[in-house]
Tab-separated table of C-alpha atoms (C1' of nucleotides) in Angstrom:
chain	number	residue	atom	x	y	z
C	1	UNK	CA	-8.896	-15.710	-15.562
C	2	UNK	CA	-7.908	-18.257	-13.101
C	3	UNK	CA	-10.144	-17.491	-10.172
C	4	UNK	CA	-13.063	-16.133	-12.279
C	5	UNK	CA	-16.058	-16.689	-10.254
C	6	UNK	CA	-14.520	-18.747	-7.275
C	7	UNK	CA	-16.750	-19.074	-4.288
C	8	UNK	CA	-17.127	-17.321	-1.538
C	9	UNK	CA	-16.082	-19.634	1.097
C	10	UNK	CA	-12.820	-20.742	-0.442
C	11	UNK	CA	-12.119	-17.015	-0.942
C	12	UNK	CA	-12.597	-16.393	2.722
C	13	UNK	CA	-10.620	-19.650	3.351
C	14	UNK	CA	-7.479	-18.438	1.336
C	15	UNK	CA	-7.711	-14.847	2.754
C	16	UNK	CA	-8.113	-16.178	6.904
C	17	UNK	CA	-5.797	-18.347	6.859
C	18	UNK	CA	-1.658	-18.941	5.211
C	19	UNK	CA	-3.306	-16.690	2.137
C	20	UNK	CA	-3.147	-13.688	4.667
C	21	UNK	CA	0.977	-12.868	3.969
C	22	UNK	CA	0.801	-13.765	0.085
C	23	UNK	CA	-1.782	-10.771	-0.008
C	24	UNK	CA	0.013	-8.662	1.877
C	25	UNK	CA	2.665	-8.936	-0.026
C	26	UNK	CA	1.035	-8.517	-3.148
C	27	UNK	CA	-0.238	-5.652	-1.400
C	28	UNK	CA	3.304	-4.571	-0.527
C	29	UNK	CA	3.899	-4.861	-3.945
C	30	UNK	CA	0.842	-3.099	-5.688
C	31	UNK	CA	0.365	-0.717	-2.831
C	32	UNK	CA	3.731	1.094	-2.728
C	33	UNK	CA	3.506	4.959	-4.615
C	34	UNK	CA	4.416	4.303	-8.152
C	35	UNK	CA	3.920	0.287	-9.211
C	36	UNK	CA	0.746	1.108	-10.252
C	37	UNK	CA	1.576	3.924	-12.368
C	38	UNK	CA	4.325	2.077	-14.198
C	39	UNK	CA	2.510	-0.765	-14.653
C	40	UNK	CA	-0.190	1.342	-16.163
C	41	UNK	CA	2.102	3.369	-18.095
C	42	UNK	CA	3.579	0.547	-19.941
C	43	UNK	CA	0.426	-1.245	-20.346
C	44	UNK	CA	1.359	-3.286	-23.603
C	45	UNK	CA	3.776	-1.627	-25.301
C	46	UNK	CA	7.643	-1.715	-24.781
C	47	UNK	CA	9.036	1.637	-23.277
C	48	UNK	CA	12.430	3.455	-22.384
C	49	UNK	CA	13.435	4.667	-19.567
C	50	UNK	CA	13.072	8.381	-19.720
C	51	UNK	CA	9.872	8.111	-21.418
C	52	UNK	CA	8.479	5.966	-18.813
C	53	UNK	CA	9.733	8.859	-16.569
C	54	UNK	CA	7.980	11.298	-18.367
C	55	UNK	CA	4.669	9.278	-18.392
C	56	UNK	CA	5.254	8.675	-14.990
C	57	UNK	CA	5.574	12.268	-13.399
C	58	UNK	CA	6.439	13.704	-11.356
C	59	UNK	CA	8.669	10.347	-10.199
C	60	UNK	CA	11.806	10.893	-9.406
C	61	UNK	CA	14.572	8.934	-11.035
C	62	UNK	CA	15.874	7.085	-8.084
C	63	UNK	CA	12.047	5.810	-7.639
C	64	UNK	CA	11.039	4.573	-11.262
C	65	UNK	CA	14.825	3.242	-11.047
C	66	UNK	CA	13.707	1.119	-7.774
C	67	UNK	CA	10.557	0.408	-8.963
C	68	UNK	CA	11.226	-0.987	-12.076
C	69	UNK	CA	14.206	-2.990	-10.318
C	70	UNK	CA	11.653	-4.623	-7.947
C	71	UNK	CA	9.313	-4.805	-10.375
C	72	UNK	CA	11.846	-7.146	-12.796
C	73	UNK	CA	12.500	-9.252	-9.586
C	74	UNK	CA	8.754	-10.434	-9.393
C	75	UNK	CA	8.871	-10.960	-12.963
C	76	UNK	CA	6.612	-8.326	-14.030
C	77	UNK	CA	8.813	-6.259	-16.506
C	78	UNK	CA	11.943	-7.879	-18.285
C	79	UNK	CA	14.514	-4.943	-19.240
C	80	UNK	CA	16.214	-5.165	-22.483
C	81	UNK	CA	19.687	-3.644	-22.380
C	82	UNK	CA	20.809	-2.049	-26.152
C	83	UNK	CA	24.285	-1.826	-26.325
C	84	UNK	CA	24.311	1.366	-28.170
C	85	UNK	CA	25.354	4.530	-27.607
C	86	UNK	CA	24.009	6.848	-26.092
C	87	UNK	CA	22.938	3.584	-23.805
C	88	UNK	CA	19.283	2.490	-24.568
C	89	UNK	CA	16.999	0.407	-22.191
C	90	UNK	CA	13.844	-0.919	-22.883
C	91	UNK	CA	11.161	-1.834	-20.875
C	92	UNK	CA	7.797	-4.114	-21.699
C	93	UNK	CA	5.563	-5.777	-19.259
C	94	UNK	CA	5.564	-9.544	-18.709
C	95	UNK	CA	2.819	-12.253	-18.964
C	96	UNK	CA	2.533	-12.018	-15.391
C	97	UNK	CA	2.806	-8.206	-15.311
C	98	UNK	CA	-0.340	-7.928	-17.752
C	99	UNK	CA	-1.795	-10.158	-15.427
C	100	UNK	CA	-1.487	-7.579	-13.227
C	101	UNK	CA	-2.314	-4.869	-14.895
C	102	UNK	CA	-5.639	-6.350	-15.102
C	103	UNK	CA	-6.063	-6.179	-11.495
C	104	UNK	CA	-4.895	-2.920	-11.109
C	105	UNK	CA	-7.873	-1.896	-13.222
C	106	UNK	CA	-10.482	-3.589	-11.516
C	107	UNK	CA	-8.886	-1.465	-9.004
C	108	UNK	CA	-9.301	1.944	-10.558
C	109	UNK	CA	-12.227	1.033	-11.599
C	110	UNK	CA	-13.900	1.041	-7.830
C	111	UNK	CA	-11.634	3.796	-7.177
C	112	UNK	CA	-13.243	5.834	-10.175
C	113	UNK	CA	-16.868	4.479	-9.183
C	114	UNK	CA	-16.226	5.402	-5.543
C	115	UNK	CA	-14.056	8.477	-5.321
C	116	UNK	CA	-16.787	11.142	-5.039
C	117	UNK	CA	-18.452	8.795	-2.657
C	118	UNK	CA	-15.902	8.347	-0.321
C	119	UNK	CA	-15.031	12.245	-0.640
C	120	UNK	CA	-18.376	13.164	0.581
C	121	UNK	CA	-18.383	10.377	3.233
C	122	UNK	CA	-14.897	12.111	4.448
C	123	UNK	CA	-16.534	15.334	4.743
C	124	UNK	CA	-19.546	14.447	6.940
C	125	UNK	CA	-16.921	12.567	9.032
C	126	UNK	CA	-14.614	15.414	9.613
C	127	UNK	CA	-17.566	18.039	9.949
C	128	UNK	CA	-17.670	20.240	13.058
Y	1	UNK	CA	-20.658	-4.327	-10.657
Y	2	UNK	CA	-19.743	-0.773	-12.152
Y	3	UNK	CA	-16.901	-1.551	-14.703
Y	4	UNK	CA	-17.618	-5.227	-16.033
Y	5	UNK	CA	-16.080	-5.115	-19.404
Y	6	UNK	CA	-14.998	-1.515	-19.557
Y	7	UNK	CA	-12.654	-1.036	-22.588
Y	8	UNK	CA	-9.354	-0.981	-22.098
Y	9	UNK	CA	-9.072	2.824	-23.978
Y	10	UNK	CA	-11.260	4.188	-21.876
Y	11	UNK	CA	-9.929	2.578	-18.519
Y	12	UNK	CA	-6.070	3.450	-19.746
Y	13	UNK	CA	-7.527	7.076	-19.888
Y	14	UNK	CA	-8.742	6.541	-16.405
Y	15	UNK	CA	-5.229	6.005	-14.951
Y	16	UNK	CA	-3.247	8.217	-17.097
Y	17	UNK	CA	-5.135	11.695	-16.088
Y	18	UNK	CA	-7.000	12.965	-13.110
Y	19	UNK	CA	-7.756	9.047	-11.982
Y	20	UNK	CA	-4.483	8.599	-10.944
Y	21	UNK	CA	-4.827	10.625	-8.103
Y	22	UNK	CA	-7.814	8.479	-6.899
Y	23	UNK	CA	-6.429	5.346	-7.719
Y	24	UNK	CA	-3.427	6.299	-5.534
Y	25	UNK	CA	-5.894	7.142	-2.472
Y	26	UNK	CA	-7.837	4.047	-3.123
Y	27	UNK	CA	-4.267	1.987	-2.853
Y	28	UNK	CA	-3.637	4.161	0.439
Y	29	UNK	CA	-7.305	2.411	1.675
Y	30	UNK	CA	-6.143	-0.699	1.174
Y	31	UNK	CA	-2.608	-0.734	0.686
Y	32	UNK	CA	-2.133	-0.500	4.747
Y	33	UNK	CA	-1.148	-3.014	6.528
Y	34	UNK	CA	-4.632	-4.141	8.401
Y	35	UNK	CA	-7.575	-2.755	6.306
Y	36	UNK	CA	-7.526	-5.390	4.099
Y	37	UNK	CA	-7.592	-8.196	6.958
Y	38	UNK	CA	-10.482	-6.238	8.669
Y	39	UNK	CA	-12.590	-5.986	5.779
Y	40	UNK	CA	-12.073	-9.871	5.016
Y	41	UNK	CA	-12.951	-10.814	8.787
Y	42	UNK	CA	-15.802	-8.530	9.029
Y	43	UNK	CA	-16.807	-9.886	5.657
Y	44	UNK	CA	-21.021	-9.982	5.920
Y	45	UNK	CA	-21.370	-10.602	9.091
Y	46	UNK	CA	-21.428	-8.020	12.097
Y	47	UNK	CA	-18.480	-8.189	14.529
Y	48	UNK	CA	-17.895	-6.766	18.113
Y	49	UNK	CA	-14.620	-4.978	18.843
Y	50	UNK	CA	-12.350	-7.816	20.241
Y	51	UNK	CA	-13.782	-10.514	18.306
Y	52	UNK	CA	-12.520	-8.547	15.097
Y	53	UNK	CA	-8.987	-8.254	17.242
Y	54	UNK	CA	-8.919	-11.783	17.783
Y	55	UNK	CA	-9.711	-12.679	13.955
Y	56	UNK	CA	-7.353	-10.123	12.780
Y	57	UNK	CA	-4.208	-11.052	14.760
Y	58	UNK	CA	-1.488	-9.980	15.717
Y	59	UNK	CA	-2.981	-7.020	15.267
Y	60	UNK	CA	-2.790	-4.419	18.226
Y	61	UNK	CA	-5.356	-2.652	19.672
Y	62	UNK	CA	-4.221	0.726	18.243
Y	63	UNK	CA	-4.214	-0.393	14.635
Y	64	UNK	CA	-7.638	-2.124	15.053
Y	65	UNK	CA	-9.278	1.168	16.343
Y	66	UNK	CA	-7.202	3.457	14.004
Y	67	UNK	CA	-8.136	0.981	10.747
Y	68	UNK	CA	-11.958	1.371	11.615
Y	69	UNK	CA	-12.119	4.584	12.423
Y	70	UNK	CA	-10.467	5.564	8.997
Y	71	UNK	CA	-12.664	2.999	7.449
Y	72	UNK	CA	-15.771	4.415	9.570
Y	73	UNK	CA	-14.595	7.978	8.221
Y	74	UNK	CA	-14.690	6.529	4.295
Y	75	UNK	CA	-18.171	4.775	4.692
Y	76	UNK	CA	-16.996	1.708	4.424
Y	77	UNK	CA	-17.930	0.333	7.997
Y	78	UNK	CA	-20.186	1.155	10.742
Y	79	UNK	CA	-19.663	1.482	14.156
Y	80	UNK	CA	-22.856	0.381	16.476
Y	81	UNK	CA	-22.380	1.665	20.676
Y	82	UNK	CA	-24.735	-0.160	22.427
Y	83	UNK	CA	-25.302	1.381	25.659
Y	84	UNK	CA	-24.910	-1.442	27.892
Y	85	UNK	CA	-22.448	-2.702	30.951
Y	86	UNK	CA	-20.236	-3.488	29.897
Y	87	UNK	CA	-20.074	-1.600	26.618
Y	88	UNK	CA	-20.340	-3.001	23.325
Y	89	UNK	CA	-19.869	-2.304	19.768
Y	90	UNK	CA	-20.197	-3.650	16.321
Y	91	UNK	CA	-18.969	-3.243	13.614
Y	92	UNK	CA	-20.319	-4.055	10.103
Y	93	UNK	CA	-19.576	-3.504	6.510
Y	94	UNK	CA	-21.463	-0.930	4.547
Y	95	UNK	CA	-22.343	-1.846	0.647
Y	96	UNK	CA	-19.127	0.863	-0.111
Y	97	UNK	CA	-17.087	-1.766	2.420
Y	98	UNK	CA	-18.883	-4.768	0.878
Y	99	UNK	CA	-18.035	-3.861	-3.111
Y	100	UNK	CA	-14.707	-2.996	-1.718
Y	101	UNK	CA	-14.238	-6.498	-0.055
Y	102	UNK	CA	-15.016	-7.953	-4.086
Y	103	UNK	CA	-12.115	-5.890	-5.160
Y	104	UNK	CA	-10.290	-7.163	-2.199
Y	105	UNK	CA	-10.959	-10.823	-3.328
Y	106	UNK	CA	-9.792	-10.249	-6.884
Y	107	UNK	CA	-6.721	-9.277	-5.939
Y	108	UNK	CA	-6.749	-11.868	-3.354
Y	109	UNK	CA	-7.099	-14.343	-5.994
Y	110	UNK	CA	-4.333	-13.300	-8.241
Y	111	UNK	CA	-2.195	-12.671	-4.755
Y	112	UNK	CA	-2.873	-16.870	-4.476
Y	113	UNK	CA	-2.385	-17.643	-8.068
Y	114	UNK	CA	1.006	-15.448	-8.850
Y	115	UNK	CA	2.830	-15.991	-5.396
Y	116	UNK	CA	4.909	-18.909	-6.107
Y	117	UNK	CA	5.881	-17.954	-9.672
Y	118	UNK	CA	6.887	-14.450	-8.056
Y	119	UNK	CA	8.820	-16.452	-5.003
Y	120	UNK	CA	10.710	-18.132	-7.812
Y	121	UNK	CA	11.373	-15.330	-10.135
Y	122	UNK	CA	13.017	-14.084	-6.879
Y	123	UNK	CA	15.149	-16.705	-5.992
Y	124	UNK	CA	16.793	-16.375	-9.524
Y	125	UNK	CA	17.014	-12.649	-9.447
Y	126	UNK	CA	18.547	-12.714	-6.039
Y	127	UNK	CA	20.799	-15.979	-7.068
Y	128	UNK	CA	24.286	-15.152	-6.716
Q	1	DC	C1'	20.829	8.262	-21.709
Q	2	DT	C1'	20.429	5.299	-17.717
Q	3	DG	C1'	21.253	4.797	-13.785
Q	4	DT	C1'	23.739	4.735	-8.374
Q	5	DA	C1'	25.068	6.920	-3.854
Q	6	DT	C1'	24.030	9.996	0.059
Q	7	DC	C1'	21.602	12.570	3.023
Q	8	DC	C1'	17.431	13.576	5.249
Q	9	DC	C1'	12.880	13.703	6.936
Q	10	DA	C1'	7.856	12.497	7.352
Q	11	DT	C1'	5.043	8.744	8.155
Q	12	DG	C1'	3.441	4.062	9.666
Q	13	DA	C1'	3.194	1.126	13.059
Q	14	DG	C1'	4.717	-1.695	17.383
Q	15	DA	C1'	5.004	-1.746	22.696
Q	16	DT	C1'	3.228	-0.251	26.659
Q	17	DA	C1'	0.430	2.045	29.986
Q	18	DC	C1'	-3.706	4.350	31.167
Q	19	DT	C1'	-9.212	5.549	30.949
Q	20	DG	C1'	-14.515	5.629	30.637
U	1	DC	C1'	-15.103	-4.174	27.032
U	2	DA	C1'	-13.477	-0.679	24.000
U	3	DG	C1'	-10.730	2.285	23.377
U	4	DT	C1'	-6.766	6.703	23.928
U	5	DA	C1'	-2.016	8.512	24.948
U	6	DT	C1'	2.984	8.359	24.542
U	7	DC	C1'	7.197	6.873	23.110
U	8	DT	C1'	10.073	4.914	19.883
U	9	DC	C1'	12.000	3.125	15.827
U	10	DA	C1'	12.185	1.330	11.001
U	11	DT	C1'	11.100	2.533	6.305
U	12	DG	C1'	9.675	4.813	2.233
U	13	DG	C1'	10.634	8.117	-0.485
U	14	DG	C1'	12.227	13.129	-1.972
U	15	DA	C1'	16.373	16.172	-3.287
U	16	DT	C1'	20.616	16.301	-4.940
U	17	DA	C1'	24.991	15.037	-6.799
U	18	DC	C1'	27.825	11.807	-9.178
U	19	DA	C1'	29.018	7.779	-12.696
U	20	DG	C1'	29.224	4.427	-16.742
DNA sequence: CTGTATCCCATGAGATACTG
DNA sequence: CAGTATCTCATGGGATACAG
Protein backbone atom coordinates (compact mmCIF):
# COMPACT_ATOMS: atom_id res chain seq x y z
CA UNK A 1 0.00 0.00 0.00
CA UNK A 2 1.43 3.29 -0.79
CA UNK A 3 -0.15 5.53 1.78
CA UNK A 4 -0.46 2.81 4.49
CA UNK A 5 -0.44 4.62 7.68
CA UNK A 6 0.32 8.27 6.41
CA UNK A 7 -0.27 10.95 8.95
CA UNK A 8 -2.85 12.84 9.70
CA UNK A 9 -1.70 16.22 8.87
CA UNK A 10 -0.36 15.49 5.42
CA UNK A 11 -3.71 13.75 4.80
CA UNK A 12 -5.55 16.88 5.71
CA UNK A 13 -2.88 18.82 3.70
CA UNK A 14 -3.53 16.80 0.40
CA UNK A 15 -7.36 16.81 0.92
CA UNK A 16 -7.56 21.10 1.74
CA UNK A 17 -5.69 22.06 -0.64
CA UNK A 18 -4.86 21.12 -4.96
CA UNK A 19 -5.75 17.31 -3.59
CA UNK A 20 -9.45 18.59 -3.36
CA UNK A 21 -10.27 18.03 -7.50
CA UNK A 22 -8.05 14.73 -7.80
CA UNK A 23 -10.62 13.33 -5.13
CA UNK A 24 -13.39 14.49 -6.63
CA UNK A 25 -12.65 13.07 -9.49
CA UNK A 26 -11.82 9.87 -8.21
CA UNK A 27 -15.02 10.34 -6.64
CA UNK A 28 -16.60 11.09 -10.02
CA UNK A 29 -15.16 8.08 -11.01
CA UNK A 30 -15.96 5.54 -8.11
CA UNK A 31 -19.16 7.30 -7.23
CA UNK A 32 -21.13 7.06 -10.49
CA UNK A 33 -24.05 3.89 -10.35
CA UNK A 34 -22.26 0.93 -11.67
CA UNK A 35 -18.10 1.34 -11.44
CA UNK A 36 -18.27 -0.21 -8.38
CA UNK A 37 -20.21 -3.11 -9.34
CA UNK A 38 -18.04 -3.90 -12.34
CA UNK A 39 -15.10 -3.47 -10.69
CA UNK A 40 -16.33 -5.87 -8.11
CA UNK A 41 -17.71 -8.18 -10.53
CA UNK A 42 -14.53 -8.75 -12.30
CA UNK A 43 -12.49 -8.77 -9.28
CA UNK A 44 -9.50 -10.98 -10.65
CA UNK A 45 -10.63 -12.93 -13.18
CA UNK A 46 -11.01 -12.05 -16.97
CA UNK A 47 -14.77 -11.73 -18.06
CA UNK A 48 -17.03 -11.24 -21.26
CA UNK A 49 -19.23 -8.97 -21.90
CA UNK A 50 -22.61 -10.48 -21.43
CA UNK A 51 -21.53 -12.25 -18.45
CA UNK A 52 -20.34 -9.19 -16.85
CA UNK A 53 -23.93 -8.03 -17.74
CA UNK A 54 -25.44 -10.74 -16.11
CA UNK A 55 -23.30 -10.34 -12.90
CA UNK A 56 -23.98 -6.91 -13.12
CA UNK A 57 -27.92 -6.70 -13.13
CA UNK A 58 -30.04 -5.23 -13.71
CA UNK A 59 -27.49 -2.75 -15.91
CA UNK A 60 -28.51 -1.92 -18.92
CA UNK A 61 -26.31 -2.47 -21.92
CA UNK A 62 -25.72 1.05 -22.94
CA UNK A 63 -24.41 1.57 -19.14
CA UNK A 64 -21.90 -1.44 -18.59
CA UNK A 65 -21.01 -0.41 -22.37
CA UNK A 66 -20.11 3.28 -20.97
CA UNK A 67 -18.79 2.14 -18.00
CA UNK A 68 -16.44 -0.19 -19.06
CA UNK A 69 -15.41 2.44 -21.90
CA UNK A 70 -14.54 4.99 -19.15
CA UNK A 71 -13.34 2.59 -17.11
CA UNK A 72 -10.49 1.41 -19.98
CA UNK A 73 -9.70 5.21 -20.34
CA UNK A 74 -8.40 5.47 -16.64
CA UNK A 75 -6.65 2.35 -17.18
CA UNK A 76 -8.57 0.21 -14.96
CA UNK A 77 -9.78 -2.63 -17.36
CA UNK A 78 -7.87 -3.41 -20.72
CA UNK A 79 -10.46 -5.11 -23.28
CA UNK A 80 -9.23 -7.89 -25.34
CA UNK A 81 -10.94 -8.02 -28.72
CA UNK A 82 -11.18 -11.99 -30.21
CA UNK A 83 -11.58 -11.91 -33.67
CA UNK A 84 -13.91 -14.77 -33.79
CA UNK A 85 -17.14 -15.28 -34.65
CA UNK A 86 -19.74 -14.83 -33.06
CA UNK A 87 -17.42 -11.64 -31.86
CA UNK A 88 -15.86 -12.29 -28.35
CA UNK A 89 -14.59 -9.54 -25.89
CA UNK A 90 -12.88 -10.00 -22.88
CA UNK A 91 -12.54 -8.06 -20.02
CA UNK A 92 -9.87 -8.32 -16.86
CA UNK A 93 -9.02 -5.66 -14.42
CA UNK A 94 -5.70 -3.80 -14.49
CA UNK A 95 -2.88 -3.32 -11.89
CA UNK A 96 -4.34 -0.11 -11.20
CA UNK A 97 -7.95 -1.38 -11.32
CA UNK A 98 -7.11 -4.04 -8.47
CA UNK A 99 -5.75 -1.21 -6.84
CA UNK A 100 -8.95 -0.06 -6.80
CA UNK A 101 -10.83 -2.66 -6.08
CA UNK A 102 -9.13 -2.63 -2.85
CA UNK A 103 -10.53 0.62 -2.02
CA UNK A 104 -13.80 -0.09 -3.02
CA UNK A 105 -13.78 -2.69 -0.26
CA UNK A 106 -12.62 -0.74 2.46
CA UNK A 107 -15.60 0.98 1.24
CA UNK A 108 -18.20 -1.73 1.59
CA UNK A 109 -16.77 -2.64 4.35
CA UNK A 110 -17.99 0.70 6.44
CA UNK A 111 -20.95 0.53 4.36
CA UNK A 112 -21.68 -3.13 5.69
CA UNK A 113 -20.50 -2.06 9.35
CA UNK A 114 -22.69 1.05 9.16
CA UNK A 115 -25.80 0.35 7.14
CA UNK A 116 -28.18 -0.60 9.98
CA UNK A 117 -26.71 2.30 11.81
CA UNK A 118 -27.31 4.87 9.53
CA UNK A 119 -30.89 3.25 8.77
CA UNK A 120 -31.93 3.75 12.26
CA UNK A 121 -30.27 7.21 12.47
CA UNK A 122 -32.57 8.04 9.20
CA UNK A 123 -35.56 7.00 10.98
CA UNK A 124 -35.29 9.08 14.18
CA UNK A 125 -34.47 11.95 11.75
CA UNK A 126 -37.50 11.68 9.62
CA UNK A 127 -39.85 10.77 12.68
CA UNK A 128 -42.99 12.86 13.22
CA UNK B 1 -11.48 -0.62 12.64
CA UNK B 2 -14.34 -3.20 11.69
CA UNK B 3 -12.92 -5.03 8.55
CA UNK B 4 -8.97 -5.01 8.98
CA UNK B 5 -8.00 -8.04 7.08
CA UNK B 6 -11.38 -9.37 6.11
CA UNK B 7 -10.93 -12.14 3.46
CA UNK B 8 -11.39 -11.40 0.24
CA UNK B 9 -14.30 -14.49 -0.12
CA UNK B 10 -16.15 -13.23 2.34
CA UNK B 11 -15.94 -9.41 1.34
CA UNK B 12 -16.60 -10.50 -2.60
CA UNK B 13 -19.82 -12.07 -1.04
CA UNK B 14 -20.47 -8.76 0.54
CA UNK B 15 -20.74 -6.89 -2.80
CA UNK B 16 -22.19 -9.49 -4.93
CA UNK B 17 -25.65 -9.98 -2.82
CA UNK B 18 -27.75 -7.84 -0.59
CA UNK B 19 -24.44 -5.46 0.15
CA UNK B 20 -24.63 -4.03 -3.00
CA UNK B 21 -27.49 -2.15 -2.26
CA UNK B 22 -25.70 -0.54 0.76
CA UNK B 23 -22.59 -0.05 -0.82
CA UNK B 24 -24.47 1.92 -3.52
CA UNK B 25 -26.16 4.23 -0.69
CA UNK B 26 -22.90 4.56 1.05
CA UNK B 27 -21.33 5.88 -2.54
CA UNK B 28 -24.57 8.21 -2.71
CA UNK B 29 -23.11 9.65 1.01
CA UNK B 30 -20.11 10.41 -0.31
CA UNK B 31 -20.17 10.30 -3.88
CA UNK B 32 -21.86 14.03 -3.89
CA UNK B 33 -20.21 16.67 -4.75
CA UNK B 34 -19.57 18.50 -1.12
CA UNK B 35 -19.90 15.78 1.61
CA UNK B 36 -16.67 14.68 1.22
CA UNK B 37 -15.06 18.34 1.51
CA UNK B 38 -17.28 18.96 4.64
CA UNK B 39 -16.34 15.99 6.42
CA UNK B 40 -12.48 16.72 5.68
CA UNK B 41 -12.87 20.48 6.95
CA UNK B 42 -14.88 19.62 9.88
CA UNK B 43 -12.35 16.88 10.45
CA UNK B 44 -12.04 16.77 14.67
CA UNK B 45 -12.56 19.91 15.35
CA UNK B 46 -16.02 21.77 15.84
CA UNK B 47 -16.94 24.36 13.18
CA UNK B 48 -19.58 27.23 13.05
CA UNK B 49 -21.74 27.57 9.94
CA UNK B 50 -19.76 30.10 7.75
CA UNK B 51 -16.45 29.14 8.85
CA UNK B 52 -17.24 25.57 7.31
CA UNK B 53 -18.53 27.78 4.05
CA UNK B 54 -15.44 29.56 3.92
CA UNK B 55 -13.19 26.25 4.24
CA UNK B 56 -15.33 24.46 1.86
CA UNK B 57 -15.40 26.92 -1.07
CA UNK B 58 -16.94 27.68 -3.63
CA UNK B 59 -19.43 26.06 -2.09
CA UNK B 60 -22.91 27.89 -1.85
CA UNK B 61 -24.88 28.36 0.92
CA UNK B 62 -27.61 25.93 -0.25
CA UNK B 63 -25.30 22.98 -0.70
CA UNK B 64 -23.58 23.67 2.68
CA UNK B 65 -26.98 23.54 4.58
CA UNK B 66 -28.44 20.73 2.33
CA UNK B 67 -24.92 18.51 2.80
CA UNK B 68 -25.30 18.82 6.71
CA UNK B 69 -28.58 18.41 7.08
CA UNK B 70 -28.40 15.02 5.08
CA UNK B 71 -25.30 14.30 7.00
CA UNK B 72 -27.14 15.48 10.38
CA UNK B 73 -30.07 13.06 9.18
CA UNK B 74 -27.33 9.92 8.78
CA UNK B 75 -25.58 10.60 12.22
CA UNK B 76 -22.71 11.56 10.92
CA UNK B 77 -22.62 15.28 12.20
CA UNK B 78 -24.19 17.33 14.77
CA UNK B 79 -25.74 20.43 14.65
CA UNK B 80 -25.30 22.68 18.05
CA UNK B 81 -28.01 26.17 18.09
CA UNK B 82 -26.76 28.23 20.56
CA UNK B 83 -29.29 30.63 21.54
CA UNK B 84 -27.48 33.75 21.31
CA UNK B 85 -27.57 37.27 19.16
CA UNK B 86 -26.62 36.78 16.82
CA UNK B 87 -27.24 33.07 16.36
CA UNK B 88 -24.75 30.49 16.20
CA UNK B 89 -24.18 26.98 15.36
CA UNK B 90 -21.68 24.23 15.24
CA UNK B 91 -21.19 21.69 13.73
CA UNK B 92 -19.10 18.59 14.65
CA UNK B 93 -18.40 15.13 13.53
CA UNK B 94 -19.96 12.21 15.27
CA UNK B 95 -17.67 8.83 15.67
CA UNK B 96 -20.16 7.45 12.49
CA UNK B 97 -18.75 10.94 10.66
CA UNK B 98 -15.28 10.42 12.16
CA UNK B 99 -14.78 6.46 10.90
CA UNK B 100 -16.32 7.75 7.78
CA UNK B 101 -13.68 10.60 7.38
CA UNK B 102 -10.84 7.31 7.65
CA UNK B 103 -12.60 5.84 4.72
CA UNK B 104 -12.59 9.21 3.19
CA UNK B 105 -8.73 9.42 3.60
CA UNK B 106 -8.09 6.02 2.06
CA UNK B 107 -9.56 6.83 -0.85
CA UNK B 108 -8.05 10.16 -0.62
CA UNK B 109 -4.79 8.56 -0.66
CA UNK B 110 -5.17 6.36 -3.62
CA UNK B 111 -7.14 9.57 -5.33
CA UNK B 112 -3.28 11.27 -4.77
CA UNK B 113 -1.32 8.26 -5.69
CA UNK B 114 -3.34 7.06 -9.07
CA UNK B 115 -4.19 10.63 -10.51
CA UNK B 116 -1.37 11.21 -12.76
CA UNK B 117 -1.07 7.64 -14.09
CA UNK B 118 -4.99 7.98 -14.78
CA UNK B 119 -4.34 11.71 -16.43
CA UNK B 120 -1.92 9.88 -18.68
CA UNK B 121 -3.76 6.78 -19.50
CA UNK B 122 -6.19 9.51 -20.72
CA UNK B 123 -4.22 11.47 -22.83
CA UNK B 124 -3.40 8.23 -24.85
CA UNK B 125 -6.92 6.98 -24.93
CA UNK B 126 -8.17 10.31 -26.07
CA UNK B 127 -4.93 10.73 -28.54
CA UNK B 128 -6.08 11.09 -31.93
C1' DC C 1 -22.37 -11.56 -29.36
C1' DT C 2 -20.99 -6.83 -28.62
C1' DG C 3 -21.97 -2.92 -29.01
C1' DT C 4 -24.00 2.36 -30.87
C1' DA C 5 -27.74 5.89 -31.60
C1' DT C 6 -31.91 8.33 -30.02
C1' DC C 7 -35.18 9.93 -27.18
C1' DC C 8 -36.60 11.25 -22.76
C1' DC C 9 -36.98 12.35 -18.04
C1' DA C 10 -35.63 12.71 -13.05
C1' DT C 11 -32.21 14.54 -10.30
C1' DG C 12 -28.26 17.47 -8.70
C1' DA C 13 -26.70 21.66 -8.18
C1' DG C 14 -25.71 26.83 -9.31
C1' DA C 15 -27.56 31.80 -8.99
C1' DT C 16 -30.22 34.78 -6.73
C1' DA C 17 -33.33 36.79 -3.49
C1' DC C 18 -35.60 36.68 0.83
C1' DT C 19 -36.23 35.53 6.31
C1' DG C 20 -35.81 34.72 11.55
C1' DC D 1 -25.35 34.84 11.38
C1' DA D 2 -27.66 30.92 9.54
C1' DG D 3 -30.40 29.53 6.85
C1' DT D 4 -35.01 28.83 3.13
C1' DA D 5 -37.41 29.56 -1.40
C1' DT D 6 -37.49 29.70 -6.42
C1' DC D 7 -35.90 29.30 -10.82
C1' DT D 8 -33.15 27.27 -14.11
C1' DC D 9 -30.19 24.32 -16.54
C1' DA D 10 -26.82 20.50 -17.33
C1' DT D 11 -26.21 15.61 -16.74
C1' DG D 12 -26.79 10.88 -15.71
C1' DG D 13 -28.98 7.26 -16.85
C1' DG D 14 -33.25 4.22 -18.42
C1' DA D 15 -35.93 2.29 -22.58
C1' DT D 16 -35.77 1.11 -26.97
C1' DA D 17 -34.26 0.24 -31.57
C1' DC D 18 -30.62 -0.55 -34.77
C1' DA D 19 -25.70 -2.26 -36.49
C1' DG D 20 -21.16 -4.80 -37.27
Amino acid sequence: MAHPTTSISEQELVLCGQGRELVRDVLERIGDKWSVVVICQLGHTTKRFNELRRLSEPITQRMLSATLRSMERDGLVTRTLHDTKPLRVDYALTPRGLSLLAVARHLAGWAVDNAAGIQESREVFDAP
